[in-house]
Amino acid sequence: MPELPEVETVRRGLDALIVGRIVKSVAVHDSPKSFPNVQADVDAFLIGAEIIAVRRRAKVLLIDLSTSYTLVIHLKMTGQLVWIADTSRKASFRGRSDASELISPASGGVSPSERFGAGHPNDSLIGELPDRSTRVVLEFQDGSYLYFNDQRKFGWVKLYPTLEVPNIDFMQKVGPEPLEDIFTSKEFIPRVRRRNGTTIKAAILDQTVVAGVGNIYADESLWGAQIHPATRVKNVSDADLTTLLKEIKYVMNLSIEKGGSTDRNYVNAEGKRGSYTDFARVFRREGQACPRHPEVMIEKLRVAGRGTHICPVCQVL
DNA sequence: CACTTGACCTGTCCGC
DNA sequence: TGCGGACAGGTCAAGT
């Protein structure tokens, strides 16, 4: 998924695009994890609600409504949230309740990059919406739409009373926000050391240790701190963990500045790519030169069950 | 317990 | 060109 910088980029986009709009209708298509067993709540607390604020906690988006309910959204691996100020298709949506009617024919197997060019950073990656990956459509009273697309159907959109959001299991367990100034190595080190029996990569991917780190920023920050991802936590010094936290903050802040990482699917709230991968040092750069050692090639291996990228000279066990 | 692996899904890419 | 298998940014549940 989208990791913390991608979700934060979407949050900022939505904050500028949808706050103040009023929900007119919602349609769900083939998203079994979305809106479980709360049709009455959807009718009562989503339809007619005004968007008040767009928040983020870890990799979860929180869209607060005037009804004191909140849309809680997890994009997982391939989720997208795209707002379109499109009135041209308004007629085709009006009065429809069968979401399957909203889904346009498949695009014939032609990839977005083939349809829209070579994929220059910040280019659009999105064609006509809805498309075959569209799972939830929010229609606003002004005729604009928010599309939740999710090719692999791992993601979801749920509705909770705003006051209950902190009680959701995930919210109870998830660790601190790494970009908060108050989150320092003093908090980070003991949290990582709770996972002394595993590898440092598994430890920082653990959302209960620290929020928002995923596979891209795990590899990028471990290269920055010159720590091999398969190092057992107990063999990593406090000084190296202090450096690692600085690198996590650095790569995530840089990525937010670049609009996130678009490896395949990720787009922001306007359907545009992010460009962090242009600045990545190791992620998906196997076979390319290490920035510190021009004569050494980045290698790919498997750590914590995930594809993992390292410089074999910077990062040794 | 703590840790690791498989499952959830669809699409793409790579080797035969 | 076709087909099978591996793999993809996350998180749970099940297994060891």
Coordinates of C-alpha atoms (C1' of nucleotides) in Angstrom, one line a residue:
Chain A
M1 CA 0.0 0.0 0.0
P2 CA 0.4 3.2 0.2
E3 CA 2.6 3.7 3.3
L4 CA 2.5 6.7 5.6
P5 CA 3.8 9.3 3.0
E6 CA 1.3 8.1 0.4
V7 CA -1.6 8.2 2.8
E8 CA -0.5 11.6 4.0
T9 CA -0.3 12.9 0.5
V10 CA -3.9 11.6 -0.2
R11 CA -5.0 13.2 3.1
R12 CA -3.7 16.6 2.1
G13 CA -5.3 16.4 -1.3
L14 CA -8.7 15.4 0.0
D15 CA -8.5 18.0 2.7
A16 CA -8.3 20.6 0.0
L17 CA -10.8 19.0 -2.3
I18 CA -13.7 17.5 -0.4
V19 CA -14.1 19.4 2.9
G20 CA -17.5 21.3 2.9
R21 CA -19.0 19.0 0.2
I22 CA -22.2 17.1 1.1
V23 CA -22.7 13.4 0.4
K24 CA -25.7 12.8 -1.9
S25 CA -25.3 9.0 -2.5
V26 CA -23.0 6.1 -2.0
A27 CA -22.6 3.0 -4.2
V28 CA -20.6 -0.1 -3.3
H29 CA -19.4 -2.7 -5.9
D30 CA -17.7 -5.9 -4.9
S31 CA -16.0 -4.7 -1.8
P32 CA -17.1 -7.2 0.8
K33 CA -15.0 -5.7 3.6
S34 CA -16.7 -2.3 3.2
F35 CA -19.7 -1.2 5.2
P36 CA -20.4 -4.5 7.0
N37 CA -23.9 -4.7 8.5
V38 CA -24.5 -1.0 8.8
Q39 CA -26.9 -0.1 6.0
A40 CA -29.1 1.7 8.4
D41 CA -26.2 3.8 9.6
V42 CA -25.1 4.5 6.0
D43 CA -28.6 5.8 5.2
A44 CA -28.8 7.8 8.4
F45 CA -25.3 9.2 9.0
L46 CA -23.5 9.2 5.6
I47 CA -26.2 10.3 3.1
G48 CA -26.7 14.1 3.6
A49 CA -23.6 14.5 5.7
E50 CA -21.1 17.3 5.2
I51 CA -17.4 16.5 5.1
I52 CA -15.8 18.3 8.1
A53 CA -12.2 17.2 8.1
V54 CA -9.8 14.6 6.7
R55 CA -7.4 13.1 9.2
R56 CA -4.8 10.3 9.1
R57 CA -3.6 7.9 11.8
A58 CA -0.8 5.5 10.7
K59 CA -1.9 4.3 7.2
V60 CA -5.6 4.8 7.9
L61 CA -7.6 7.8 6.5
L62 CA -10.4 9.3 8.7
I63 CA -13.0 11.4 7.0
D64 CA -15.1 13.2 9.6
L65 CA -18.7 13.9 8.9
S66 CA -21.1 16.5 10.3
T67 CA -23.2 13.6 11.7
S68 CA -20.5 12.8 14.2
Y69 CA -19.7 9.7 12.2
T70 CA -16.4 9.1 10.4
L71 CA -15.5 7.2 7.3
V72 CA -12.5 5.0 8.1
I73 CA -10.5 3.9 5.0
H74 CA -7.6 1.5 4.6
L75 CA -6.1 1.4 1.1
K76 CA -4.0 -1.7 1.8
M77 CA -1.9 -2.7 -1.3
T78 CA -3.7 -1.2 -4.3
G79 CA -6.3 1.2 -2.9
Q80 CA -6.8 4.6 -4.5
L81 CA -9.0 7.6 -3.5
V82 CA -9.6 9.9 -6.4
W83 CA -11.8 13.0 -6.4
I84 CA -13.2 14.1 -9.8
A85 CA -15.1 17.3 -10.4
D86 CA -16.9 15.8 -13.3
T87 CA -20.5 16.8 -14.1
S88 CA -20.5 15.2 -17.5
R89 CA -21.5 11.8 -16.2
K90 CA -23.9 13.1 -13.7
A91 CA -26.9 11.9 -15.5
S92 CA -25.8 8.3 -15.7
F93 CA -25.6 8.2 -11.9
R94 CA -28.8 9.9 -11.0
G95 CA -31.3 7.6 -9.4
R96 CA -29.2 4.5 -9.7
S97 CA -28.9 2.2 -6.8
D98 CA -27.4 -0.8 -8.5
A99 CA -23.7 -0.1 -8.2
S100 CA -22.9 -2.7 -11.0
E101 CA -24.5 -0.3 -13.4
L102 CA -21.8 2.3 -12.5
I103 CA -19.0 0.1 -13.7
S104 CA -17.9 0.8 -17.2
P105 CA -16.8 -1.9 -19.6
A106 CA -13.3 -3.3 -19.1
S107 CA -10.6 -1.3 -20.8
G108 CA -9.5 -4.2 -23.0
G109 CA -6.4 -5.1 -21.1
V110 CA -4.6 -1.8 -22.0
S111 CA -2.6 -0.5 -19.1
P112 CA -2.9 3.1 -18.0
S113 CA 0.8 3.8 -19.0
E114 CA 0.0 2.5 -22.5
R115 CA -3.0 4.7 -22.7
F116 CA -1.5 7.8 -21.2
G117 CA 2.2 7.7 -22.1
A118 CA 5.4 6.7 -20.5
G119 CA 4.4 7.5 -16.9
H120 CA 6.3 10.7 -16.2
P121 CA 6.3 11.5 -12.5
N122 CA 3.2 13.5 -11.5
D123 CA 1.4 12.4 -14.7
S124 CA -2.1 11.0 -14.2
L125 CA -2.4 7.3 -13.9
I126 CA -6.1 7.2 -14.0
G127 CA -8.4 6.9 -17.0
E128 CA -12.1 7.2 -17.1
L129 CA -13.8 6.5 -13.7
P130 CA -15.5 4.4 -12.6
D131 CA -13.5 1.5 -14.0
R132 CA -13.3 -2.2 -13.2
S133 CA -11.4 -1.6 -10.0
T134 CA -13.9 1.0 -8.6
R135 CA -15.3 -0.4 -5.3
V136 CA -17.1 2.6 -3.7
V137 CA -18.4 5.7 -5.2
L138 CA -19.4 8.8 -3.1
E139 CA -21.5 11.3 -5.0
F140 CA -21.6 14.8 -3.7
Q141 CA -24.5 17.2 -4.0
D142 CA -22.4 19.5 -6.3
G143 CA -22.0 16.7 -8.9
S144 CA -18.4 15.8 -8.0
Y145 CA -17.4 12.3 -7.0
L146 CA -14.9 10.5 -4.7
Y147 CA -13.9 7.1 -6.1
F148 CA -12.4 4.3 -4.0
N149 CA -10.6 2.0 -6.4
D150 CA -8.9 -1.2 -5.3
Q151 CA -7.7 -3.8 -7.8
R152 CA -7.0 -6.5 -5.2
K153 CA -10.0 -5.9 -2.9
F154 CA -7.9 -5.9 0.3
G155 CA -8.8 -2.4 1.3
W156 CA -12.1 -1.1 2.8
V157 CA -14.3 1.8 3.7
K158 CA -16.2 1.6 7.0
L159 CA -18.4 3.9 8.9
Y160 CA -18.0 4.4 12.7
P161 CA -19.2 7.0 15.2
T162 CA -16.4 9.4 15.5
L163 CA -16.0 8.9 19.2
E164 CA -15.6 5.1 18.7
V165 CA -12.7 5.4 16.2
P166 CA -10.0 5.4 19.0
N167 CA -11.5 2.2 20.3
I168 CA -11.1 0.3 17.0
D169 CA -8.7 -2.6 17.6
F170 CA -6.1 -1.3 15.2
M171 CA -6.1 2.1 16.7
Q172 CA -5.6 0.7 20.2
K173 CA -2.6 -1.3 19.1
V174 CA -0.8 0.9 16.6
G175 CA 2.4 2.6 17.6
P176 CA 3.3 6.3 17.7
E177 CA 3.5 8.6 14.6
P178 CA 7.1 8.6 13.5
L179 CA 7.0 12.2 12.2
E180 CA 5.8 13.8 15.4
D181 CA 8.6 15.9 16.9
I182 CA 7.9 14.3 20.3
F183 CA 8.7 10.9 19.0
T184 CA 12.4 10.5 19.7
S185 CA 14.9 7.7 20.1
K186 CA 13.9 7.6 23.8
E187 CA 10.5 6.2 22.8
F188 CA 11.7 4.4 19.7
I189 CA 14.5 2.3 21.2
P190 CA 12.5 0.5 23.9
R191 CA 9.6 -0.1 21.4
V192 CA 12.0 -1.8 18.9
R193 CA 13.6 -3.8 21.7
R194 CA 10.2 -5.4 22.5
R195 CA 11.0 -7.4 19.3
N196 CA 14.5 -8.4 20.3
G197 CA 13.9 -12.0 19.0
T198 CA 13.4 -11.0 15.4
T199 CA 15.1 -9.0 12.6
I200 CA 15.3 -5.2 12.5
K201 CA 13.3 -5.1 9.3
A202 CA 10.5 -7.2 10.8
A203 CA 10.5 -4.9 13.9
I204 CA 10.1 -1.6 12.0
L205 CA 7.4 -3.1 9.8
D206 CA 5.5 -4.1 12.9
Q207 CA 2.8 -1.4 13.2
T208 CA 2.6 -1.7 16.9
V209 CA 6.3 -0.7 17.2
V210 CA 5.9 2.5 15.1
A211 CA 3.1 3.5 12.8
G212 CA 3.3 3.8 9.0
V213 CA 6.6 2.1 8.0
G214 CA 6.1 -0.3 5.0
N215 CA 8.4 -2.1 2.7
I216 CA 9.7 0.8 0.7
Y217 CA 10.7 3.1 3.7
A218 CA 12.0 0.1 5.7
D219 CA 14.5 -0.6 2.9
E220 CA 15.3 3.0 2.3
S221 CA 15.8 3.9 6.0
L222 CA 17.9 0.8 6.7
W223 CA 20.2 1.6 3.8
G224 CA 20.5 5.2 5.2
A225 CA 21.4 3.9 8.6
Q226 CA 23.7 1.2 7.1
I227 CA 22.1 -1.6 8.9
H228 CA 21.5 -5.0 7.3
P229 CA 17.8 -5.7 7.3
A230 CA 18.3 -9.3 8.6
T231 CA 20.3 -8.1 11.7
R232 CA 18.7 -9.4 14.9
V233 CA 17.4 -6.5 16.9
K234 CA 19.5 -7.5 19.9
N235 CA 22.6 -7.0 17.7
V236 CA 21.7 -3.5 16.7
S237 CA 23.2 -0.8 19.0
D238 CA 21.3 2.0 20.5
A239 CA 23.4 4.4 18.5
D240 CA 22.4 2.6 15.3
L241 CA 18.7 2.7 16.3
T242 CA 19.0 6.4 16.9
T243 CA 20.4 6.8 13.4
L244 CA 17.6 4.5 12.0
L245 CA 14.9 6.7 13.5
K246 CA 16.5 9.8 11.9
E247 CA 16.5 8.0 8.6
I248 CA 12.9 7.0 8.9
K249 CA 11.9 10.6 9.5
Y250 CA 14.2 11.7 6.7
V251 CA 12.9 9.4 4.0
M252 CA 9.3 9.8 4.9
N253 CA 9.5 13.6 5.0
L254 CA 11.3 13.6 1.6
S255 CA 8.7 11.3 0.2
I256 CA 5.8 13.5 1.3
E257 CA 7.6 16.4 -0.3
K258 CA 7.8 14.4 -3.6
G259 CA 4.1 13.3 -3.4
G260 CA 4.9 9.7 -2.3
S261 CA 6.1 6.7 -4.2
T262 CA 4.3 5.4 -7.3
D263 CA 5.6 1.9 -7.9
R264 CA 2.5 0.6 -9.7
N265 CA -0.9 1.7 -8.5
Y266 CA -0.5 4.5 -6.1
V267 CA -2.0 7.9 -7.0
N268 CA -2.9 11.0 -5.0
A269 CA -6.4 12.4 -4.6
E270 CA -6.2 14.0 -8.1
G271 CA -5.1 10.7 -9.7
K272 CA -1.5 11.8 -10.1
R273 CA 1.7 9.8 -9.5
G274 CA 4.3 10.5 -6.8
S275 CA 7.9 10.8 -7.6
Y276 CA 9.8 9.5 -4.6
T277 CA 11.0 6.4 -6.5
D278 CA 13.2 8.8 -8.6
F279 CA 15.0 9.6 -5.3
A280 CA 15.1 6.1 -3.9
R281 CA 18.5 4.7 -3.1
V282 CA 17.8 1.0 -3.0
F283 CA 14.1 0.2 -3.3
R284 CA 13.5 -1.6 -6.7
R285 CA 17.0 -0.7 -7.7
E286 CA 18.6 -4.1 -7.8
G287 CA 21.4 -4.3 -10.3
Q288 CA 22.0 -0.5 -10.1
A289 CA 24.9 1.2 -8.4
C290 CA 24.8 2.0 -4.7
P291 CA 24.9 5.8 -4.2
R292 CA 27.7 5.4 -1.7
H293 CA 29.7 2.8 -3.7
P294 CA 29.4 3.4 -7.5
E295 CA 31.2 0.2 -8.2
V296 CA 28.8 -2.0 -6.1
M297 CA 25.4 -3.2 -7.2
I298 CA 22.2 -3.2 -5.1
E299 CA 21.1 -6.7 -4.3
K300 CA 17.6 -8.1 -3.7
L301 CA 17.0 -10.7 -1.1
R302 CA 14.1 -11.9 1.1
V303 CA 13.8 -10.7 4.7
A304 CA 10.7 -10.9 7.0
G305 CA 8.9 -12.5 4.0
R306 CA 9.3 -9.4 1.9
G307 CA 11.4 -8.4 -1.1
T308 CA 14.4 -6.5 0.4
H309 CA 17.0 -4.3 -1.2
I310 CA 20.5 -3.7 0.2
C311 CA 24.0 -2.5 -0.7
P312 CA 26.2 -5.5 0.3
V313 CA 29.0 -3.2 1.2
C314 CA 27.1 -0.6 3.3
Q315 CA 24.9 -3.2 5.0
V316 CA 26.6 -6.3 6.4
L317 CA 25.4 -8.8 9.0
Chain B
dC1 C1' 4.0 -16.7 24.4
dA2 C1' 6.8 -14.8 20.2
dC3 C1' 7.7 -15.3 15.8
dT4 C1' 6.8 -16.9 11.0
dT5 C1' 4.0 -18.3 7.3
dG6 C1' -0.2 -18.4 4.6
dA7 C1' -4.3 -16.2 3.1
dC8 C1' -6.8 -12.5 1.3
dC9 C1' -7.3 -10.9 -4.4
dT10 C1' -6.1 -9.4 -9.2
dG11 C1' -2.7 -8.3 -12.5
dT12 C1' 1.8 -8.5 -14.5
dC13 C1' 6.1 -10.2 -15.7
dC14 C1' 9.4 -13.8 -16.6
dG15 C1' 11.0 -18.3 -18.0
dC16 C1' 10.0 -22.4 -20.5
Chain C
dT1 C1' 1.9 -16.6 -28.4
dG2 C1' 0.6 -19.5 -24.4
dC3 C1' 0.9 -21.2 -19.8
dG4 C1' 2.5 -21.8 -15.0
dG5 C1' 4.6 -19.8 -11.2
dA6 C1' 6.4 -16.1 -8.6
dC7 C1' 5.7 -11.7 -7.1
dA8 C1' 3.4 -7.0 -5.7
dG9 C1' 3.4 -1.3 -1.4
dG10 C1' -0.5 -4.5 4.2
dT11 C1' -2.5 -6.9 7.7
dC12 C1' -4.7 -10.8 10.0
dA13 C1' -5.3 -15.6 11.3
dA14 C1' -3.3 -19.8 11.7
dG15 C1' 0.6 -22.6 12.4
dT16 C1' 5.2 -23.8 14.6

